[in-house]
Coordinates of C-alpha atoms and ligand atoms in Angstrom, one line a residue:
M39 CA 127.3 91.9 124.1
N40 CA 129.9 92.3 121.3
I41 CA 128.8 89.5 118.9
L42 CA 130.7 88.0 115.9
L43 CA 128.5 86.4 113.1
T44 CA 130.7 84.2 110.6
G45 CA 128.4 84.0 107.5
G46 CA 126.6 86.8 108.8
T47 CA 125.6 88.1 105.3
G48 CA 124.1 84.7 104.5
Y49 CA 120.2 83.5 104.8
I50 CA 120.2 82.7 108.4
G51 CA 123.1 84.9 109.8
S52 CA 121.3 88.0 108.2
H53 CA 118.0 87.2 110.1
T54 CA 119.9 86.6 113.3
A55 CA 121.9 89.9 112.9
A56 CA 118.5 91.7 112.7
V57 CA 117.2 90.1 115.9
L58 CA 120.5 90.4 117.8
A59 CA 120.6 94.2 116.8
A60 CA 117.1 94.7 117.6
A61 CA 118.0 93.4 121.2
N62 CA 120.8 95.9 121.6
H63 CA 123.7 93.5 120.8
Q64 CA 126.7 95.0 118.9
V65 CA 127.0 92.7 115.8
V66 CA 129.9 92.2 113.6
L67 CA 129.5 90.5 110.4
Y68 CA 132.3 88.4 108.8
D69 CA 131.8 86.7 105.4
N70 CA 133.9 85.9 102.4
L71 CA 130.7 86.3 100.2
C72 CA 131.1 83.1 98.4
N73 CA 127.3 82.6 98.9
S74 CA 126.0 86.2 99.7
Q75 CA 126.3 89.8 98.9
A76 CA 128.0 92.8 100.7
S77 CA 124.6 94.8 100.1
V78 CA 123.0 92.5 102.8
A79 CA 125.0 94.7 105.4
D80 CA 123.3 97.9 103.9
R81 CA 119.9 96.2 104.1
L82 CA 120.4 95.4 107.6
Q83 CA 121.2 99.0 108.4
T84 CA 117.9 99.9 107.0
I85 CA 116.0 97.4 109.0
T86 CA 117.9 98.0 112.1
G87 CA 118.9 101.7 112.0
K88 CA 122.5 100.7 112.9
T89 CA 125.7 100.1 111.3
L90 CA 126.6 96.6 111.3
P91 CA 130.4 96.3 110.4
L92 CA 131.1 93.9 107.8
V93 CA 134.6 92.3 107.6
I94 CA 135.2 90.6 104.2
G95 CA 137.3 87.6 104.6
D96 CA 137.6 83.7 104.8
I97 CA 137.1 81.7 108.2
R98 CA 140.2 79.7 107.2
N99 CA 142.3 83.2 107.5
T100 CA 143.1 82.7 111.2
L101 CA 145.2 86.0 111.4
L102 CA 142.3 88.1 109.9
L103 CA 139.9 86.4 112.3
T104 CA 141.9 86.8 115.4
D105 CA 142.6 90.7 114.4
T106 CA 138.7 90.9 114.1
L107 CA 137.9 89.3 117.6
K108 CA 140.4 91.6 119.1
T109 CA 139.6 94.9 117.2
H110 CA 135.9 94.5 118.0
Q111 CA 136.4 93.2 121.6
I112 CA 134.2 90.3 120.7
E113 CA 132.7 88.3 123.5
A114 CA 130.7 85.8 121.5
V115 CA 130.7 84.1 118.2
I116 CA 127.8 82.5 116.2
H117 CA 129.5 80.5 113.5
F118 CA 127.1 80.3 110.4
A119 CA 129.8 80.1 107.7
G120 CA 129.8 77.0 105.8
L121 CA 128.8 75.4 102.5
K122 CA 125.5 73.7 102.5
A123 CA 124.8 71.9 99.2
V124 CA 124.5 68.2 99.7
G125 CA 125.0 67.3 96.1
D126 CA 128.2 69.4 95.8
S127 CA 129.4 67.8 98.9
V128 CA 129.2 64.4 97.5
R129 CA 131.0 65.7 94.2
D130 CA 133.6 67.6 96.0
P131 CA 134.0 66.4 99.6
V132 CA 137.5 67.8 100.0
T133 CA 136.4 71.2 99.4
Y134 CA 133.6 70.7 102.0
F135 CA 135.6 69.4 104.6
D136 CA 138.4 72.2 104.1
N137 CA 135.7 74.8 104.1
N138 CA 133.5 73.5 107.0
V139 CA 135.8 71.6 109.2
A140 CA 139.3 73.2 108.6
G141 CA 137.2 76.7 108.6
T142 CA 136.0 75.8 112.1
L143 CA 139.3 74.8 113.4
S144 CA 140.8 78.1 112.3
L145 CA 137.9 79.8 114.0
L146 CA 138.6 77.9 117.3
Q147 CA 142.3 78.7 117.0
A148 CA 141.6 82.4 116.7
M149 CA 139.1 82.1 119.6
Q150 CA 141.6 80.5 121.7
A151 CA 144.1 83.1 121.0
T152 CA 141.7 85.9 122.1
A153 CA 140.1 84.0 124.9
V154 CA 136.7 84.1 123.5
K155 CA 135.0 81.1 125.0
T156 CA 131.1 81.4 123.9
L157 CA 130.0 79.7 120.7
V158 CA 126.9 79.2 119.0
F159 CA 127.2 76.6 116.2
S160 CA 124.9 76.2 113.1
S161 CA 124.5 72.4 113.0
S162 CA 121.6 70.5 111.2
A163 CA 118.9 67.9 111.7
T164 CA 120.9 66.2 109.0
V165 CA 123.3 64.7 111.6
Y166 CA 120.6 62.2 112.8
G167 CA 120.4 60.3 109.4
E168 CA 118.0 57.5 108.9
P169 CA 115.3 57.9 111.7
Q170 CA 115.2 55.0 113.9
Y171 CA 112.1 56.9 115.6
L172 CA 110.5 59.9 115.2
P173 CA 110.2 62.8 116.2
Y174 CA 114.1 62.9 116.7
D175 CA 114.8 64.0 120.1
E176 CA 118.6 65.0 120.9
K177 CA 119.4 61.5 122.1
H178 CA 118.6 60.1 118.7
P179 CA 121.9 58.5 117.6
T180 CA 123.8 60.3 115.0
R181 CA 124.8 59.0 111.6
A182 CA 125.1 61.5 108.8
M183 CA 124.4 60.1 105.4
N184 CA 126.7 62.4 103.0
P185 CA 129.8 64.5 103.3
Y186 CA 127.9 67.8 104.1
G187 CA 126.2 66.1 107.1
R188 CA 129.5 64.4 108.1
S189 CA 131.1 67.9 108.2
K190 CA 128.5 69.0 110.7
L191 CA 128.9 65.8 112.8
H192 CA 132.8 66.2 112.6
I193 CA 132.5 69.8 114.0
E194 CA 130.2 68.7 116.8
E195 CA 132.7 66.0 117.8
I196 CA 135.5 68.6 117.6
L197 CA 133.5 70.9 119.9
A198 CA 132.6 68.1 122.4
D199 CA 136.5 67.5 122.8
L200 CA 137.2 71.0 123.3
A201 CA 134.5 71.3 125.9
T202 CA 135.8 68.4 127.6
A203 CA 139.3 69.9 127.6
H204 CA 138.1 73.4 128.6
A205 CA 135.3 73.3 131.0
D206 CA 135.0 77.0 131.0
W207 CA 133.8 77.2 127.3
R208 CA 130.1 77.7 126.5
I209 CA 129.1 76.0 123.4
A210 CA 125.4 75.6 121.8
C211 CA 125.2 73.3 118.8
L212 CA 122.0 74.2 117.4
R213 CA 120.4 71.6 115.1
Y214 CA 118.3 73.4 112.5
F215 CA 115.4 71.4 110.7
N216 CA 114.1 73.3 107.5
P217 CA 114.6 77.0 107.8
V218 CA 112.2 78.9 105.3
G219 CA 110.5 82.3 105.2
A220 CA 112.0 85.9 105.2
H221 CA 112.1 89.2 107.3
E222 CA 108.9 91.1 107.1
S223 CA 110.5 94.1 105.3
G224 CA 111.2 92.0 102.2
L225 CA 114.8 93.2 102.2
I226 CA 116.4 90.0 103.3
G227 CA 115.5 86.3 102.6
E228 CA 116.8 83.3 100.9
D229 CA 117.9 84.1 97.2
P230 CA 119.8 81.1 95.7
E231 CA 121.8 81.5 92.7
G232 CA 120.6 79.4 89.7
I233 CA 118.0 76.7 90.2
P234 CA 117.2 76.0 93.9
N235 CA 117.7 72.7 95.6
N236 CA 115.3 73.3 98.3
L237 CA 111.6 73.1 98.0
M238 CA 110.6 76.6 99.3
P239 CA 112.6 78.6 97.2
F240 CA 111.8 76.4 94.2
V241 CA 108.0 77.1 94.8
A242 CA 108.5 80.6 95.2
R243 CA 110.2 80.8 91.7
V244 CA 107.4 78.7 90.2
A245 CA 104.8 81.1 91.9
S246 CA 106.6 84.1 90.4
G247 CA 106.7 82.6 86.8
A248 CA 110.5 82.4 87.0
L249 CA 110.3 78.6 86.8
P250 CA 107.4 76.7 84.7
R251 CA 106.7 74.0 87.2
L252 CA 107.7 72.1 90.4
T253 CA 108.9 68.7 90.2
I254 CA 107.5 66.6 93.2
F255 CA 110.1 64.1 94.1
G256 CA 108.1 61.0 94.7
N257 CA 104.3 60.5 95.9
D258 CA 104.7 56.9 97.0
Y259 CA 106.3 57.4 100.2
E260 CA 104.6 55.8 103.6
T261 CA 103.3 59.3 104.6
P262 CA 99.8 60.6 104.6
D263 CA 99.7 61.9 101.0
G264 CA 102.7 59.8 99.8
T265 CA 104.9 63.2 99.5
G266 CA 107.9 63.9 101.7
V267 CA 107.2 65.5 105.2
R268 CA 109.6 68.0 106.7
D269 CA 109.8 70.3 109.7
Y270 CA 109.8 73.7 108.2
V271 CA 110.8 76.5 110.6
H272 CA 110.4 80.2 110.1
V273 CA 114.0 81.7 109.8
M274 CA 112.7 84.7 112.2
D275 CA 111.8 81.9 114.7
L276 CA 115.1 80.4 114.1
A277 CA 117.1 83.7 114.5
E278 CA 115.1 84.3 117.9
G279 CA 116.4 80.8 118.8
H280 CA 119.9 81.9 118.5
L281 CA 119.2 85.0 121.0
A282 CA 117.7 82.5 123.4
A283 CA 120.5 80.0 123.0
L284 CA 123.1 82.9 123.6
E285 CA 121.2 84.1 126.9
S286 CA 120.9 80.5 128.1
L287 CA 124.7 79.9 127.8
G288 CA 125.4 82.6 130.0
K289 CA 123.2 80.8 132.8
G290 CA 123.9 77.1 132.1
S291 CA 126.8 75.1 133.8
A292 CA 127.3 72.7 131.1
P293 CA 130.1 73.6 128.6
I294 CA 128.4 72.1 125.6
R295 CA 124.7 71.5 124.7
Y296 CA 122.8 70.1 121.8
T297 CA 119.3 71.6 120.9
N298 CA 116.9 70.9 118.0
L299 CA 115.3 74.0 116.5
G300 CA 112.2 73.2 114.8
T301 CA 108.5 73.3 115.3
G302 CA 107.8 69.7 115.8
I303 CA 105.2 69.6 113.1
G304 CA 105.6 67.7 110.0
V305 CA 104.3 69.1 106.7
S306 CA 104.1 67.3 103.3
V307 CA 105.2 68.7 99.9
L308 CA 101.5 68.9 99.0
E309 CA 100.6 70.8 102.1
L310 CA 103.3 73.2 101.5
V311 CA 102.2 73.8 98.0
Q312 CA 98.8 74.3 98.8
A313 CA 99.7 76.8 101.6
F314 CA 101.9 78.7 99.2
K315 CA 99.0 78.9 96.6
D316 CA 96.9 80.4 99.5
A317 CA 99.3 82.9 100.5
S318 CA 100.2 84.1 97.1
G319 CA 97.1 83.5 95.0
Q320 CA 99.2 82.3 92.4
D321 CA 99.1 78.9 90.4
I322 CA 101.8 76.5 91.1
P323 CA 101.8 73.8 88.4
S324 CA 103.4 70.6 89.3
V325 CA 104.5 67.0 87.9
V326 CA 105.4 64.1 90.0
S327 CA 108.7 62.3 89.3
D328 CA 110.9 59.7 90.9
R329 CA 112.2 59.9 94.4
R330 CA 115.1 62.2 94.7
P331 CA 118.1 59.7 95.8
G332 CA 119.3 60.3 99.4
D333 CA 115.7 61.7 100.6
L334 CA 114.1 60.6 103.5
P335 CA 110.4 60.0 103.6
A336 CA 109.8 62.0 106.9
Y337 CA 111.3 63.8 109.7
Y338 CA 110.7 66.3 112.1
A339 CA 111.8 67.6 115.5
D340 CA 111.0 66.9 119.3
A341 CA 111.1 70.4 120.1
T342 CA 110.7 70.0 124.1
K343 CA 114.3 70.5 125.0
A344 CA 114.5 73.9 123.2
K345 CA 111.6 75.1 125.3
Q346 CA 112.9 73.8 128.5
E347 CA 116.4 74.9 128.2
L348 CA 116.1 77.9 126.0
G349 CA 112.7 79.1 126.8
W350 CA 112.2 79.1 123.0
S351 CA 109.6 77.7 120.7
A352 CA 108.4 78.5 117.1
T353 CA 105.6 80.7 117.0
R354 CA 105.0 81.5 113.4
T355 CA 102.7 79.4 111.1
L356 CA 103.2 77.7 107.8
A357 CA 101.0 80.7 106.4
D358 CA 103.5 83.1 107.8
M359 CA 106.4 81.0 106.3
C360 CA 104.7 81.1 102.8
Q361 CA 103.4 84.9 103.0
S362 CA 107.0 86.1 103.9
T363 CA 108.7 84.1 101.3
W364 CA 106.3 85.5 98.7
H365 CA 106.6 89.0 99.8
F366 CA 110.4 88.9 99.6
Q367 CA 110.1 87.1 96.1
V368 CA 108.0 90.0 94.9
C369 CA 110.2 92.7 96.6
A370 CA 113.4 91.0 95.1
K371 CA 111.8 90.9 91.6
Q372 CA 110.8 94.7 91.9
R373 CA 114.6 95.5 93.0
A374 CA 115.8 93.5 89.9
N375 CA 113.6 95.7 87.4
Ligands
NAD174 P1 124.1 80.7 103.6 O1 124.9 80.0 102.3 O2 123.1 81.6 103.1 O3 125.2 81.5 104.5 C1 126.2 81.0 104.8 C2 127.3 82.1 104.7 O4 128.6 81.6 104.9 C3 127.4 82.7 103.1 O5 127.1 84.1 103.4 C4 128.7 82.3 102.7 O6 129.2 83.5 101.9 C5 129.5 82.4 104.1 N1 130.7 81.4 104.0 C6 130.8 80.2 103.6 N2 132.0 79.7 103.7 C7 132.8 80.7 104.4 C8 134.1 80.8 104.4 N3 135.1 79.9 104.2 N4 134.6 81.9 105.2 C9 133.7 83.2 105.2 N5 132.4 83.0 104.9 C10 131.9 81.9 104.3 O7 123.5 79.5 104.2 P2 122.4 79.5 105.4 O8 121.3 78.7 104.8 O9 122.4 80.9 106.0 O10 123.3 78.6 106.4 C11 124.0 79.0 107.4 C12 124.5 77.8 108.5 O11 123.4 77.1 108.8 C13 125.4 77.0 107.6 O12 126.6 76.5 108.3 C14 124.6 75.8 107.2 O13 125.2 74.5 106.9 C15 123.7 75.8 108.3 N6 122.3 75.0 108.2 C16 121.5 75.6 107.2 C17 120.4 74.9 106.9 C18 119.4 75.7 105.8 O14 118.6 74.8 105.3 N7 119.6 76.8 105.3 C19 119.7 73.8 107.4 C20 120.6 73.3 108.6 C21 122.0 73.9 108.9
UD1_175 C1 117.7 69.3 102.4 C2 119.1 68.6 102.3 C3 119.4 68.7 104.1 C4 119.3 70.1 104.4 C5 118.0 70.7 104.2 C6 118.0 72.0 104.8 C7 119.3 66.9 100.5 C8 119.2 65.5 100.1 N1 119.1 67.4 101.8 O1 116.8 68.5 102.8 O2 120.7 68.1 104.1 O3 119.8 70.1 105.9 O4 117.8 70.6 102.8 O5 116.7 72.6 104.3 O6 119.4 68.0 99.8 N2 111.2 68.6 97.1 C9 110.5 68.3 96.0 N3 110.7 69.0 94.9 C10 111.9 70.0 94.9 C11 112.7 70.0 96.1 C12 112.2 69.2 97.2 O7 109.6 67.6 95.9 O8 112.1 70.6 93.8 C13 110.8 67.8 98.3 C14 111.8 66.8 98.9 O9 111.9 65.5 98.3 C15 111.5 66.8 100.4 C16 111.0 68.0 100.6 O10 110.6 68.6 99.3 O11 110.7 65.7 100.5 C17 112.0 69.1 101.2 O12 113.0 69.2 100.5 P1 114.3 70.2 100.7 O13 113.7 71.5 100.8 O14 115.4 69.9 99.6 O15 114.9 69.7 101.9 P2 115.4 68.3 102.7 O16 115.1 67.2 101.7 O17 114.8 68.2 104.0

């Protein structure tokens, strides 16, 4: 199948590109490079042995998108492109809604103009908000708690209306939990600019000596060891989830589906730090501070629906996630020197 990946040079997009190319799909990357680099396309060529065309452009450029869909005879789109920093979205909601929501509308216009009706959308567990029960299943009420989360929820609502109006569309909204880890090659992974916001990249930088210590945001939560609990899922498992979602869309009769992609296992900050110490053999100094505003104590997925409907479940362990992150970190440091 000819598949367009918006945000294809980003973290999750690039890993999904590697999985799709290995499954003999023709992948086209589309990215404005606001949070990734064009060199990712070259690395994907090294990994896959195939040339993956990269179109450098913004998803709000409807004409360029339409032209790209036509030129490459695209049959399905996986829509990763978006801004994802929660703090930035609180400071600058207009930019977030413009990029994420208006960008998606532009994509949908281009798809309608070219009769491409199969779409996989990168949603997030953040749409659920404060847990009314755990694990979150897909029937859990949605109530996003910040502009980033609301941008994902608005997009899901737009897609639901589209599916109601046009029953011949096939749309999968994949609600990711906490993607971490990297491709085994060490060539692609998560490499945030500046100081990372998220736990795993922060821990990796402390282990490498690039940052002096981890600050643990609170150890007085009502969790087994007092630190925050999340459902970390290996990015390669997640990438395989996209392939499974695409395949299942071809078979299913519902125009839209919502599916959690997580492991179903909650891991605390202290557990993740210990696993990273074990994987890297490095010390990870840490201090405990106050809770981070807006953080939830614990959340994790009910992964049953993904197994039933997509035939997908995560297979990689926390140790795999830490080892691959560390390998990528070491390789990135070598490349920089
Ligand atoms: P990322 O920033 O690495 O990748 C996103 C890519 O989209 C980047 O390459 C960026 O340059 C591109 N992009 C952004 N705005 C664009 C625009 N207007 N036009 C064209 N390209 C644009 O992020 P990621 O972690 O790979 O996330 C991919 C998607 O998954 C995002 O939509 C994100 O919200 C969602 N998601 C991510 C996580 C996570 O923790 N990483 C969790 C849940 C959902
Ligand atoms: C964050 C985002 C969420 C997004 C998710 C994707 C916020 C408020 N939420 O969630 O919208 O979907 O990333 O992966 O930004 N922690 C520390 N020290 C650190 C960093 C994190 O102790 O330096 C703790 C946090 O308090 C939390 C856990 O580690 O308990 C995981 O944090 P993080 O990786 O930022 O993910 P989320 O909080 O789940």
